[in-house]
Tab-separated table of C-alpha atoms in Angstrom:
chain	number	residue	atom	x	y	z
V	1	SER	CA	-10.453	16.967	-12.921
V	2	THR	CA	-9.838	14.432	-10.140
V	3	ALA	CA	-8.728	15.807	-6.778
V	4	THR	CA	-5.524	14.395	-5.332
V	5	GLN	CA	-5.348	16.329	-2.067
V	6	PHE	CA	-7.503	17.903	0.625
V	7	ALA	CA	-8.569	21.433	-0.341
V	8	ASN	CA	-11.123	24.148	0.414
V	9	GLY	CA	-14.479	23.591	-1.260
V	10	GLN	CA	-14.588	19.832	-0.677
V	11	GLY	CA	-17.169	18.201	1.594
V	12	TRP	CA	-16.247	15.389	3.980
V	13	SER	CA	-18.118	13.410	6.637
V	14	LEU	CA	-16.966	11.366	9.632
V	15	GLN	CA	-18.402	7.849	9.674
V	16	VAL	CA	-18.225	4.943	12.104
V	17	TYR	CA	-18.848	1.248	11.538
V	18	ASP	CA	-20.952	-0.992	13.782
V	19	PRO	CA	-20.665	-4.690	12.800
V	20	ALA	CA	-23.774	-5.475	14.867
V	21	ALA	CA	-25.804	-3.344	12.451
V	22	ASP	CA	-24.427	-5.110	9.370
V	23	PRO	CA	-26.123	-8.394	8.370
V	24	ASP	CA	-22.991	-9.799	6.714
V	25	GLY	CA	-20.618	-8.377	9.342
V	26	SER	CA	-18.249	-7.017	6.695
V	27	ALA	CA	-17.210	-3.368	6.625
V	28	GLY	CA	-15.919	-3.856	3.102
V	29	THR	CA	-19.223	-4.543	1.391
V	30	GLY	CA	-22.138	-2.175	0.991
V	31	ASP	CA	-23.144	0.627	3.341
V	32	ASP	CA	-24.816	-1.460	6.052
V	33	GLY	CA	-23.349	-0.783	9.471
V	34	TRP	CA	-21.939	2.617	8.525
V	35	SER	CA	-23.368	5.800	10.029
V	36	THR	CA	-22.341	9.447	10.080
V	37	VAL	CA	-21.313	10.975	13.398
V	38	PRO	CA	-23.843	13.707	14.288
V	39	GLY	CA	-22.406	17.167	13.852
V	40	TYR	CA	-19.741	15.985	11.420
V	41	GLU	CA	-21.905	15.456	8.339
V	42	ASN	CA	-20.331	18.190	6.211
V	43	MET	CA	-16.749	19.094	7.015
V	44	VAL	CA	-14.604	21.418	4.936
V	45	PRO	CA	-10.779	21.237	4.777
V	46	LYS	CA	-9.404	24.447	6.291
V	47	ASP	CA	-5.804	24.707	5.166
V	48	ASP	CA	-6.083	28.505	5.454
V	49	LEU	CA	-6.572	28.434	9.235
V	50	VAL	CA	-3.960	30.187	11.386
V	51	SER	CA	-2.136	31.892	8.534
V	52	GLY	CA	-2.195	28.833	6.318
V	53	LEU	CA	-1.139	26.334	8.996
V	54	GLY	CA	-4.397	24.380	8.966
V	55	ALA	CA	-2.766	21.746	6.774
V	56	GLY	CA	0.619	20.176	6.204
V	57	ASP	CA	2.127	17.156	4.506
V	58	GLU	CA	1.014	14.969	7.416
V	59	TYR	CA	-2.194	16.524	8.761
V	60	ILE	CA	-5.342	18.441	7.878
V	61	VAL	CA	-7.865	20.386	9.966
V	62	LEU	CA	-11.484	20.017	8.865
V	63	ASP	CA	-14.140	22.555	9.882
V	64	ALA	CA	-17.453	20.958	10.889
V	65	GLY	CA	-19.111	24.303	11.610
V	66	PHE	CA	-20.492	25.702	14.847
V	67	GLY	CA	-17.020	25.905	16.340
V	68	LYS	CA	-16.222	22.205	15.869
V	69	PHE	CA	-13.054	21.024	14.146
V	70	LEU	CA	-11.529	17.630	13.365
V	71	LEU	CA	-7.770	17.021	13.142
V	72	TYR	CA	-6.702	14.164	10.867
V	73	ASP	CA	-3.064	13.113	11.338
V	74	ILE	CA	-1.627	10.239	9.269
V	75	ASN	CA	0.888	9.408	12.017
V	76	GLY	CA	-1.831	8.404	14.480
V	77	GLY	CA	-1.151	8.271	18.200
V	78	LEU	CA	-3.040	11.491	18.965
V	79	PRO	CA	-3.620	12.274	22.666
V	80	THR	CA	-7.021	11.478	24.144
V	81	THR	CA	-7.045	14.522	26.429
V	82	SER	CA	-6.761	18.225	25.635
V	83	THR	CA	-3.188	19.235	24.909
V	84	SER	CA	-1.092	21.373	22.563
V	85	LEU	CA	0.407	19.830	19.433
V	86	THR	CA	3.377	21.274	17.562
V	87	TYR	CA	3.951	20.537	13.872
V	88	LEU	CA	7.335	21.349	12.383
V	89	GLY	CA	6.959	21.858	8.654
V	90	ALA	CA	10.660	21.325	8.040
V	91	THR	CA	10.465	17.745	9.317
V	92	GLU	CA	7.297	16.662	7.568
V	93	GLN	CA	7.729	14.053	4.865
V	94	GLY	CA	4.413	14.119	3.073
V	95	ASP	CA	3.660	10.611	1.843
V	96	ALA	CA	4.431	7.625	3.952
V	97	LEU	CA	7.982	7.111	2.684
V	98	HIS	CA	9.338	10.376	1.308
V	99	GLY	CA	6.671	12.833	0.205
V	100	ASP	CA	6.539	15.922	-1.940
V	101	ASN	CA	6.810	18.396	0.960
V	102	ASP	CA	4.355	20.796	-0.650
V	103	GLY	CA	2.567	21.659	2.585
V	104	ASN	CA	-0.627	19.802	1.646
V	105	LEU	CA	-1.951	16.436	2.769
V	106	ASP	CA	-2.317	14.386	-0.415
V	107	PHE	CA	-4.678	11.422	-0.571
V	108	TYR	CA	-1.808	9.060	-1.354
V	109	ASP	CA	0.017	10.281	1.786
V	110	THR	CA	-2.080	7.940	3.898
V	111	TYR	CA	-0.436	4.743	2.671
V	112	GLU	CA	2.828	3.448	1.327
V	113	ALA	CA	2.364	2.387	-2.265
V	114	VAL	CA	5.707	0.917	-3.337
V	115	ALA	CA	5.976	-2.854	-3.761
V	116	CYS	CA	9.066	-4.008	-1.882
V	117	PHE	CA	10.717	-7.210	-0.705
V	118	ALA	CA	12.593	-7.298	2.600
V	119	THR	CA	16.233	-8.337	2.719
V	120	GLY	CA	16.522	-12.119	2.804
V	121	THR	CA	13.829	-12.826	0.212
V	122	GLN	CA	14.752	-15.503	-2.328
V	123	ILE	CA	13.787	-14.728	-5.932
V	124	ASP	CA	13.440	-17.406	-8.624
V	125	THR	CA	15.892	-16.914	-11.501
V	126	PRO	CA	16.966	-19.100	-14.458
V	127	THR	CA	20.156	-19.978	-12.556
V	128	GLY	CA	18.424	-20.784	-9.281
V	129	LEU	CA	17.346	-18.849	-6.210
V	130	ARG	CA	18.911	-15.424	-5.632
V	131	TRP	CA	18.749	-13.213	-2.553
V	132	VAL	CA	16.865	-10.070	-3.527
V	133	GLU	CA	19.659	-7.882	-2.139
V	134	THR	CA	22.115	-9.392	-4.662
V	135	LEU	CA	20.048	-8.618	-7.766
V	136	ARG	CA	21.462	-6.019	-10.124
V	137	LEU	CA	20.486	-4.204	-13.309
V	138	GLY	CA	20.369	-6.652	-16.225
V	139	ASP	CA	20.124	-9.801	-14.100
V	140	LEU	CA	17.590	-12.338	-15.355
V	141	VAL	CA	14.581	-13.223	-13.202
V	142	SER	CA	12.030	-15.939	-13.959
V	143	THR	CA	8.556	-14.544	-14.686
V	144	ARG	CA	5.330	-16.506	-14.854
V	145	ASP	CA	4.153	-15.169	-18.222
V	146	ARG	CA	7.273	-14.435	-20.282
V	147	GLY	CA	10.017	-16.621	-18.875
V	148	PRO	CA	13.414	-15.079	-18.009
V	149	ARG	CA	13.385	-11.261	-18.155
V	150	PRO	CA	16.200	-8.793	-17.437
V	151	ILE	CA	15.828	-6.342	-14.572
V	152	ALA	CA	15.428	-2.817	-15.951
V	153	TRP	CA	15.685	-0.930	-12.650
V	154	VAL	CA	16.470	-1.736	-9.017
V	155	SER	CA	16.455	0.307	-5.810
V	156	VAL	CA	16.553	-0.098	-2.026
V	157	ARG	CA	15.615	1.920	1.053
V	158	HIS	CA	16.227	1.174	4.737
V	159	LEU	CA	13.732	2.139	7.423
V	160	SER	CA	14.923	2.137	11.023
V	161	HIS	CA	12.983	0.696	13.938
V	162	ALA	CA	12.246	4.250	15.084
V	163	GLU	CA	10.747	5.102	11.679
V	164	LEU	CA	8.546	2.010	11.771
V	165	VAL	CA	7.330	2.882	15.261
V	166	ALA	CA	6.636	6.497	14.265
V	167	ARG	CA	4.898	5.432	11.040
V	168	PRO	CA	3.119	2.136	11.689
V	169	ASN	CA	1.636	2.148	8.180
V	170	LEU	CA	5.158	1.325	6.936
V	171	ARG	CA	5.501	-1.809	9.052
V	172	PRO	CA	6.102	-4.854	6.862
V	173	VAL	CA	3.774	-7.803	6.482
V	174	ARG	CA	5.088	-11.227	7.491
V	175	ILE	CA	3.642	-14.247	5.698
V	176	ASN	CA	4.517	-17.547	7.331
V	177	ALA	CA	5.333	-20.665	5.335
V	178	GLY	CA	2.189	-22.160	3.818
V	179	ALA	CA	-0.057	-19.273	4.892
V	180	LEU	CA	-1.200	-18.628	1.310
V	181	GLY	CA	-1.577	-22.298	0.410
V	182	PRO	CA	0.553	-25.445	0.107
V	183	GLY	CA	4.153	-24.313	-0.419
V	184	GLN	CA	3.040	-20.677	-0.659
V	185	PRO	CA	5.497	-19.483	0.516
V	186	VAL	CA	8.000	-22.239	1.273
V	187	ARG	CA	9.592	-20.085	3.971
V	188	ARG	CA	8.621	-16.903	5.770
V	189	LEU	CA	8.134	-13.984	3.374
V	190	VAL	CA	8.350	-10.329	4.443
V	191	VAL	CA	7.083	-7.591	2.111
V	192	SER	CA	5.925	-3.979	2.254
V	193	PRO	CA	2.236	-3.425	3.093
V	194	GLN	CA	1.126	-2.528	-0.431
V	195	HIS	CA	3.115	-5.245	-2.199
V	196	ARG	CA	0.571	-7.278	-4.141
V	197	LEU	CA	0.459	-11.052	-3.959
V	198	LEU	CA	-1.353	-13.422	-6.272
V	199	VAL	CA	-4.688	-14.786	-5.079
V	200	ARG	CA	-5.947	-17.716	-7.140
V	201	SER	CA	-9.276	-19.246	-6.199
V	202	ARG	CA	-12.854	-19.960	-7.209
V	203	ILE	CA	-13.923	-17.181	-4.858
V	204	ALA	CA	-11.861	-14.695	-6.882
V	205	GLU	CA	-13.366	-16.036	-10.101
V	206	ARG	CA	-16.911	-15.646	-8.782
V	207	MET	CA	-16.228	-12.091	-7.635
V	208	PHE	CA	-14.134	-10.754	-10.515
V	209	GLY	CA	-14.615	-13.122	-13.446
V	210	VAL	CA	-10.987	-14.305	-13.358
V	211	ASP	CA	-9.382	-16.787	-10.999
V	212	GLU	CA	-6.124	-14.855	-10.519
V	213	VAL	CA	-5.911	-11.343	-9.059
V	214	LEU	CA	-3.264	-9.306	-7.246
V	215	VAL	CA	-4.077	-8.125	-3.719
V	216	PRO	CA	-1.992	-5.890	-1.386
V	217	ALA	CA	-0.311	-7.865	1.391
V	218	VAL	CA	-1.849	-5.620	4.033
V	219	ARG	CA	-5.309	-6.867	2.999
V	220	LEU	CA	-4.232	-10.434	3.798
V	221	THR	CA	-3.512	-9.666	7.438
V	222	GLY	CA	-5.949	-11.401	9.706
V	223	LEU	CA	-5.655	-14.660	7.813
V	224	PRO	CA	-3.841	-17.385	9.782
V	225	GLY	CA	-0.077	-16.907	9.667
V	226	ILE	CA	-0.161	-13.386	8.200
V	227	GLY	CA	0.399	-10.211	10.212
V	228	ARG	CA	2.322	-6.959	10.655
V	229	ILE	CA	5.721	-6.850	12.366
V	230	THR	CA	8.105	-4.170	13.648
V	231	PRO	CA	11.645	-5.596	13.326
V	232	ALA	CA	14.034	-4.339	16.017
V	233	GLN	CA	16.722	-3.869	13.361
V	234	GLY	CA	14.377	-2.022	11.017
V	235	VAL	CA	13.777	-3.236	7.484
V	236	SER	CA	15.452	-2.768	4.111
V	237	TYR	CA	12.920	-2.639	1.284
V	238	HIS	CA	14.146	-3.764	-2.158
V	239	HIS	CA	12.191	-3.205	-5.358
V	240	PHE	CA	12.934	-3.934	-8.994
V	241	MET	CA	11.169	-3.433	-12.296
V	242	PHE	CA	11.125	-5.048	-15.726
V	243	ASP	CA	10.133	-3.538	-19.056
V	244	ARG	CA	6.577	-4.308	-17.963
V	245	HIS	CA	4.676	-5.541	-14.910
V	246	GLU	CA	5.327	-9.212	-14.138
V	247	VAL	CA	4.322	-11.985	-11.770
V	248	ILE	CA	7.395	-13.533	-10.167
V	249	ALA	CA	8.126	-16.016	-7.366
V	250	ALA	CA	9.490	-14.853	-4.000
V	251	ASN	CA	10.138	-17.658	-1.517
V	252	ALA	CA	8.027	-19.652	-4.014
V	253	ALA	CA	5.001	-17.365	-3.519
V	254	ALA	CA	3.605	-15.679	-6.627
V	255	CYS	CA	3.672	-11.891	-6.367
V	256	GLU	CA	4.279	-8.773	-8.418
V	257	SER	CA	7.317	-6.877	-9.590
V	258	PHE	CA	7.375	-3.105	-9.128
V	259	PHE	CA	4.407	-1.520	-10.916
V	260	PRO	CA	5.101	2.114	-11.923
V	261	GLY	CA	1.576	3.393	-11.384
V	262	PRO	CA	0.916	6.985	-10.279
V	263	GLU	CA	0.786	6.178	-6.561
V	264	SER	CA	3.983	4.131	-6.630
V	265	LEU	CA	5.868	6.800	-8.557
V	266	ARG	CA	4.757	9.579	-6.230
V	267	ALA	CA	5.804	7.491	-3.217
V	268	LEU	CA	9.412	7.448	-4.434
V	269	PRO	CA	11.926	10.097	-3.334
V	270	ASP	CA	12.583	12.777	-5.940
V	271	PRO	CA	16.077	11.531	-6.987
V	272	THR	CA	14.813	7.970	-7.457
V	273	ARG	CA	11.780	9.116	-9.425
V	274	GLU	CA	13.966	11.324	-11.629
V	275	GLU	CA	16.267	8.363	-12.265
V	276	LEU	CA	13.289	6.303	-13.409
V	277	PHE	CA	12.049	9.088	-15.667
V	278	ALA	CA	15.506	9.380	-17.227
V	279	LEU	CA	15.554	5.651	-17.965
V	280	PHE	CA	11.897	5.474	-19.039
V	281	PRO	CA	10.729	8.924	-20.256
V	282	GLU	CA	7.239	7.597	-21.006
V	283	LEU	CA	6.604	7.240	-17.262
V	284	ALA	CA	6.799	11.017	-16.846
V	285	THR	CA	3.671	11.482	-18.980
V	286	PRO	CA	0.111	10.340	-18.230
V	287	VAL	CA	-0.194	8.513	-21.560
V	288	PRO	CA	-0.817	4.812	-20.801
V	289	GLY	CA	1.860	2.460	-22.080
V	290	SER	CA	2.908	-1.152	-21.816
V	291	ARG	CA	4.566	-0.488	-18.457
V	292	LEU	CA	1.199	0.561	-17.061
V	293	ILE	CA	-0.588	-2.647	-18.026
V	294	ALA	CA	-0.995	-4.760	-14.906
V	295	ALA	CA	0.034	-8.403	-15.126
V	296	ARG	CA	-3.216	-9.372	-13.378
V	297	PRO	CA	-6.302	-7.435	-12.253
V	298	LEU	CA	-5.427	-5.256	-9.260
V	299	VAL	CA	-7.901	-5.593	-6.395
V	300	ALA	CA	-7.820	-3.151	-3.483
V	301	GLY	CA	-10.059	-1.374	-0.984
V	302	ARG	CA	-13.459	-2.829	-0.118
V	303	PRO	CA	-13.398	-5.501	-2.868
V	304	ALA	CA	-10.079	-6.795	-1.497
V	305	ARG	CA	-11.407	-6.839	2.050
V	306	GLU	CA	-14.507	-8.722	0.925
V	307	LEU	CA	-12.413	-11.204	-1.059
V	308	ILE	CA	-10.303	-12.047	1.981
V	309	ARG	CA	-13.342	-12.095	4.273
V	310	ARG	CA	-14.918	-14.778	2.099
V	311	HIS	CA	-11.734	-16.853	2.129
V	312	ARG	CA	-11.581	-16.593	5.910
V	313	LYS	CA	-15.281	-17.403	6.321
V	314	HIS	CA	-15.058	-20.542	4.202
V	315	GLY	CA	-11.634	-21.589	5.473
V	316	ARG	CA	-10.106	-21.379	2.003
V	317	ALA	CA	-6.471	-20.568	1.324
V	318	PRO	CA	-5.836	-17.532	-0.924
V	319	VAL	CA	-3.962	-19.746	-3.393
V	320	ALA	CA	-5.793	-22.909	-4.412
V	321	PRO	CA	-3.682	-26.032	-5.080
């Protein structure tokens, strides 16, 4: 079986990256430049430390042996000098948005997986542009592959400024007008970090055999005009789904609708997930179905970083004219 959370019996190592030791200067390709920190070559998750308090929904203690331990906390901001830390289990949220509160740090807890548009995004529809916050169940939205399609599910969640400061991995990505290519987008676009946008280029075709792929917005940061923000008023994240995954236009930029993959579903709060399962019972089972067929190849992790690195190196926009 495939592990989904830190547990006793696993082996972990702590590695650092030195770009000077990497010929291509890219952390996302190959193993060059990576090295293991001495003394932390084989760490074991120790959730059973201190009467079972060695792990929680937001942290894990790893035992490196010989009296050395490593604390991994998804919230970041750990002190640099010796001090006492207090974790309150009742206030832990597990994954980045809501969590399962099972007392274990799950692998998907380290990022926010739901594809969301911020309030103020304009969505292409057969009747013209619509603000995302006005879309309702059954409304028609223009899709790239199948024309007008009715919305099958819609939801929204607001995150305050304090929540964004406490959990920087939730901070939205701002994409300035034209940052993806000519007219892509036509005005500033704000999305959640893991919301995938369409990349269309010869570089993508050389790397993946197709010229169009979907890449998380957070992987585009670092390109001119694209970066993370922390709005003073917080952010309201809107997401909607069709009867299958689609490519749509938001502020004229091609991007995805909500994709009900395992990570996205587990990142939803329990009531919202249960609502989805009631509407679409097939999502509650692991049997692949049409809803789990991605509209374009999904590129993440090191391949996504390398894709964007090549665009930056050659001065190419992510979306070719």
